[in-house]
């Protein structure tokens, strides 16, 4: 018999046997998943938002400001003169190398911050807490290995989009749960685990993750286009130094606008991961948080909060 109080071994209308509504992360129905993701946002938007602000928004702002200032062509280049346009738009070998290094650094820092944010959201769902330092310490501790998996995922998606589009769209869907998989199952490949989970309930998972991915893509594309257009306007209207300042400010605003959809996307991905695992195993927010902390195996601690964390009740004997 499971120690998880929300696990119902009896027959139900749902394939997982999970008591709908009994856990803040693990759900059965689409409606339960939707409300759970919104509850995560309501519960953890301050802590998760601060982590993403420091670890994702700020690095993205720096990279975006650099790219827009370095790669913006002179305004007197004729659009029909494509050879001149390409030469003017090219940032040069050194600037391109710096941009590549910055891009890789942003990917590492952002990936680590996302791991810390997922860990924090899970801890708060279980009634515990993590400080900002603990969240980033957790993220950077696992960020190096996760960075390599992110590079592989990026190559997979790009190759799929270039080859036939549909394989790339499949890769975006299949690899969308890599972050929670890396947080809760550190000894497994988040790349393979994400594919396994998303295909364990393909069509229901596709429906949920299509919403998540579409929100993420739409927000990124829309804000990126607005930022590029404004950067072009600044460089066309104002002098070089003023245009550079306005571009930096614009990038900061655009990056901040991404924070709201970013928090929900992270929350929805966490709830999707919990739902998929909960279909086949006794799972709860508390057991997930214990898995991430490594302080207890699932079933060894059923009280609220973080096992062994200051302010948490003692584990049951």
JSON list of C-alpha atoms in Angstrom, two decimals, residues 52-53 56-72 89 102 106 219-235 242-259 262:
[
{"chain": "A", "resi": 52, "resn": "UNK", "atom": "CA", "xyz": [13.83, 33.91, -13.87]},
{"chain": "A", "resi": 53, "resn": "UNK", "atom": "CA", "xyz": [14.38, 37.66, -13.76]},
{"chain": "A", "resi": 56, "resn": "UNK", "atom": "CA", "xyz": [16.92, 34.34, -17.70]},
{"chain": "A", "resi": 57, "resn": "UNK", "atom": "CA", "xyz": [15.67, 37.87, -18.32]},
{"chain": "A", "resi": 58, "resn": "UNK", "atom": "CA", "xyz": [18.87, 39.70, -17.41]},
{"chain": "A", "resi": 59, "resn": "UNK", "atom": "CA", "xyz": [21.20, 37.47, -19.52]},
{"chain": "A", "resi": 60, "resn": "UNK", "atom": "CA", "xyz": [18.72, 37.60, -22.39]},
{"chain": "A", "resi": 61, "resn": "UNK", "atom": "CA", "xyz": [18.68, 41.39, -22.18]},
{"chain": "A", "resi": 62, "resn": "UNK", "atom": "CA", "xyz": [22.47, 41.57, -22.33]},
{"chain": "A", "resi": 63, "resn": "UNK", "atom": "CA", "xyz": [22.62, 39.24, -25.34]},
{"chain": "A", "resi": 64, "resn": "UNK", "atom": "CA", "xyz": [19.78, 41.01, -27.14]},
{"chain": "A", "resi": 65, "resn": "UNK", "atom": "CA", "xyz": [21.26, 44.45, -26.58]},
{"chain": "A", "resi": 66, "resn": "UNK", "atom": "CA", "xyz": [24.63, 43.26, -27.88]},
{"chain": "A", "resi": 67, "resn": "UNK", "atom": "CA", "xyz": [23.18, 41.64, -30.99]},
{"chain": "A", "resi": 68, "resn": "UNK", "atom": "CA", "xyz": [20.95, 44.56, -31.89]},
{"chain": "A", "resi": 69, "resn": "UNK", "atom": "CA", "xyz": [23.73, 47.12, -31.49]},
{"chain": "A", "resi": 70, "resn": "UNK", "atom": "CA", "xyz": [26.39, 45.09, -33.27]},
{"chain": "A", "resi": 71, "resn": "UNK", "atom": "CA", "xyz": [24.25, 43.68, -36.06]},
{"chain": "A", "resi": 72, "resn": "UNK", "atom": "CA", "xyz": [22.15, 46.73, -36.96]},
{"chain": "A", "resi": 89, "resn": "UNK", "atom": "CA", "xyz": [24.94, 43.48, -41.58]},
{"chain": "A", "resi": 102, "resn": "UNK", "atom": "CA", "xyz": [27.64, 35.15, -24.98]},
{"chain": "A", "resi": 106, "resn": "UNK", "atom": "CA", "xyz": [23.22, 32.72, -21.65]},
{"chain": "A", "resi": 219, "resn": "UNK", "atom": "CA", "xyz": [5.47, 35.35, -26.93]},
{"chain": "A", "resi": 220, "resn": "UNK", "atom": "CA", "xyz": [9.11, 35.03, -28.01]},
{"chain": "A", "resi": 221, "resn": "UNK", "atom": "CA", "xyz": [8.44, 35.75, -31.69]},
{"chain": "A", "resi": 222, "resn": "UNK", "atom": "CA", "xyz": [6.13, 38.70, -31.05]},
{"chain": "A", "resi": 223, "resn": "UNK", "atom": "CA", "xyz": [8.43, 40.36, -28.55]},
{"chain": "A", "resi": 224, "resn": "UNK", "atom": "CA", "xyz": [11.53, 39.67, -30.67]},
{"chain": "A", "resi": 225, "resn": "UNK", "atom": "CA", "xyz": [9.92, 41.25, -33.75]},
{"chain": "A", "resi": 226, "resn": "UNK", "atom": "CA", "xyz": [8.84, 44.31, -31.80]},
{"chain": "A", "resi": 227, "resn": "UNK", "atom": "CA", "xyz": [12.33, 44.66, -30.35]},
{"chain": "A", "resi": 228, "resn": "UNK", "atom": "CA", "xyz": [14.01, 44.38, -33.77]},
{"chain": "A", "resi": 229, "resn": "UNK", "atom": "CA", "xyz": [11.62, 46.89, -35.34]},
{"chain": "A", "resi": 230, "resn": "UNK", "atom": "CA", "xyz": [12.16, 49.40, -32.56]},
{"chain": "A", "resi": 231, "resn": "UNK", "atom": "CA", "xyz": [15.93, 48.92, -32.73]},
{"chain": "A", "resi": 232, "resn": "UNK", "atom": "CA", "xyz": [15.79, 49.64, -36.47]},
{"chain": "A", "resi": 233, "resn": "UNK", "atom": "CA", "xyz": [13.73, 52.76, -35.85]},
{"chain": "A", "resi": 234, "resn": "UNK", "atom": "CA", "xyz": [16.13, 54.07, -33.20]},
{"chain": "A", "resi": 235, "resn": "UNK", "atom": "CA", "xyz": [19.14, 53.58, -35.49]},
{"chain": "A", "resi": 242, "resn": "UNK", "atom": "CA", "xyz": [21.45, 57.72, -28.53]},
{"chain": "A", "resi": 243, "resn": "UNK", "atom": "CA", "xyz": [20.25, 54.86, -30.72]},
{"chain": "A", "resi": 244, "resn": "UNK", "atom": "CA", "xyz": [22.45, 52.43, -28.76]},
{"chain": "A", "resi": 245, "resn": "UNK", "atom": "CA", "xyz": [21.01, 53.63, -25.44]},
{"chain": "A", "resi": 246, "resn": "UNK", "atom": "CA", "xyz": [17.44, 53.39, -26.69]},
{"chain": "A", "resi": 247, "resn": "UNK", "atom": "CA", "xyz": [18.13, 49.90, -28.04]},
{"chain": "A", "resi": 248, "resn": "UNK", "atom": "CA", "xyz": [19.42, 48.75, -24.67]},
{"chain": "A", "resi": 249, "resn": "UNK", "atom": "CA", "xyz": [16.36, 50.20, -22.91]},
{"chain": "A", "resi": 250, "resn": "UNK", "atom": "CA", "xyz": [14.05, 48.58, -25.47]},
{"chain": "A", "resi": 251, "resn": "UNK", "atom": "CA", "xyz": [15.69, 45.21, -24.95]},
{"chain": "A", "resi": 252, "resn": "UNK", "atom": "CA", "xyz": [15.20, 45.54, -21.20]},
{"chain": "A", "resi": 253, "resn": "UNK", "atom": "CA", "xyz": [11.48, 46.25, -21.64]},
{"chain": "A", "resi": 254, "resn": "UNK", "atom": "CA", "xyz": [11.04, 43.40, -24.14]},
{"chain": "A", "resi": 255, "resn": "UNK", "atom": "CA", "xyz": [12.81, 40.96, -21.81]},
{"chain": "A", "resi": 256, "resn": "UNK", "atom": "CA", "xyz": [10.60, 42.00, -18.89]},
{"chain": "A", "resi": 257, "resn": "UNK", "atom": "CA", "xyz": [7.48, 41.48, -20.99]},
{"chain": "A", "resi": 258, "resn": "UNK", "atom": "CA", "xyz": [8.52, 37.85, -21.47]},
{"chain": "A", "resi": 259, "resn": "UNK", "atom": "CA", "xyz": [8.58, 37.21, -17.73]},
{"chain": "A", "resi": 262, "resn": "UNK", "atom": "CA", "xyz": [7.65, 32.48, -18.92]}
]
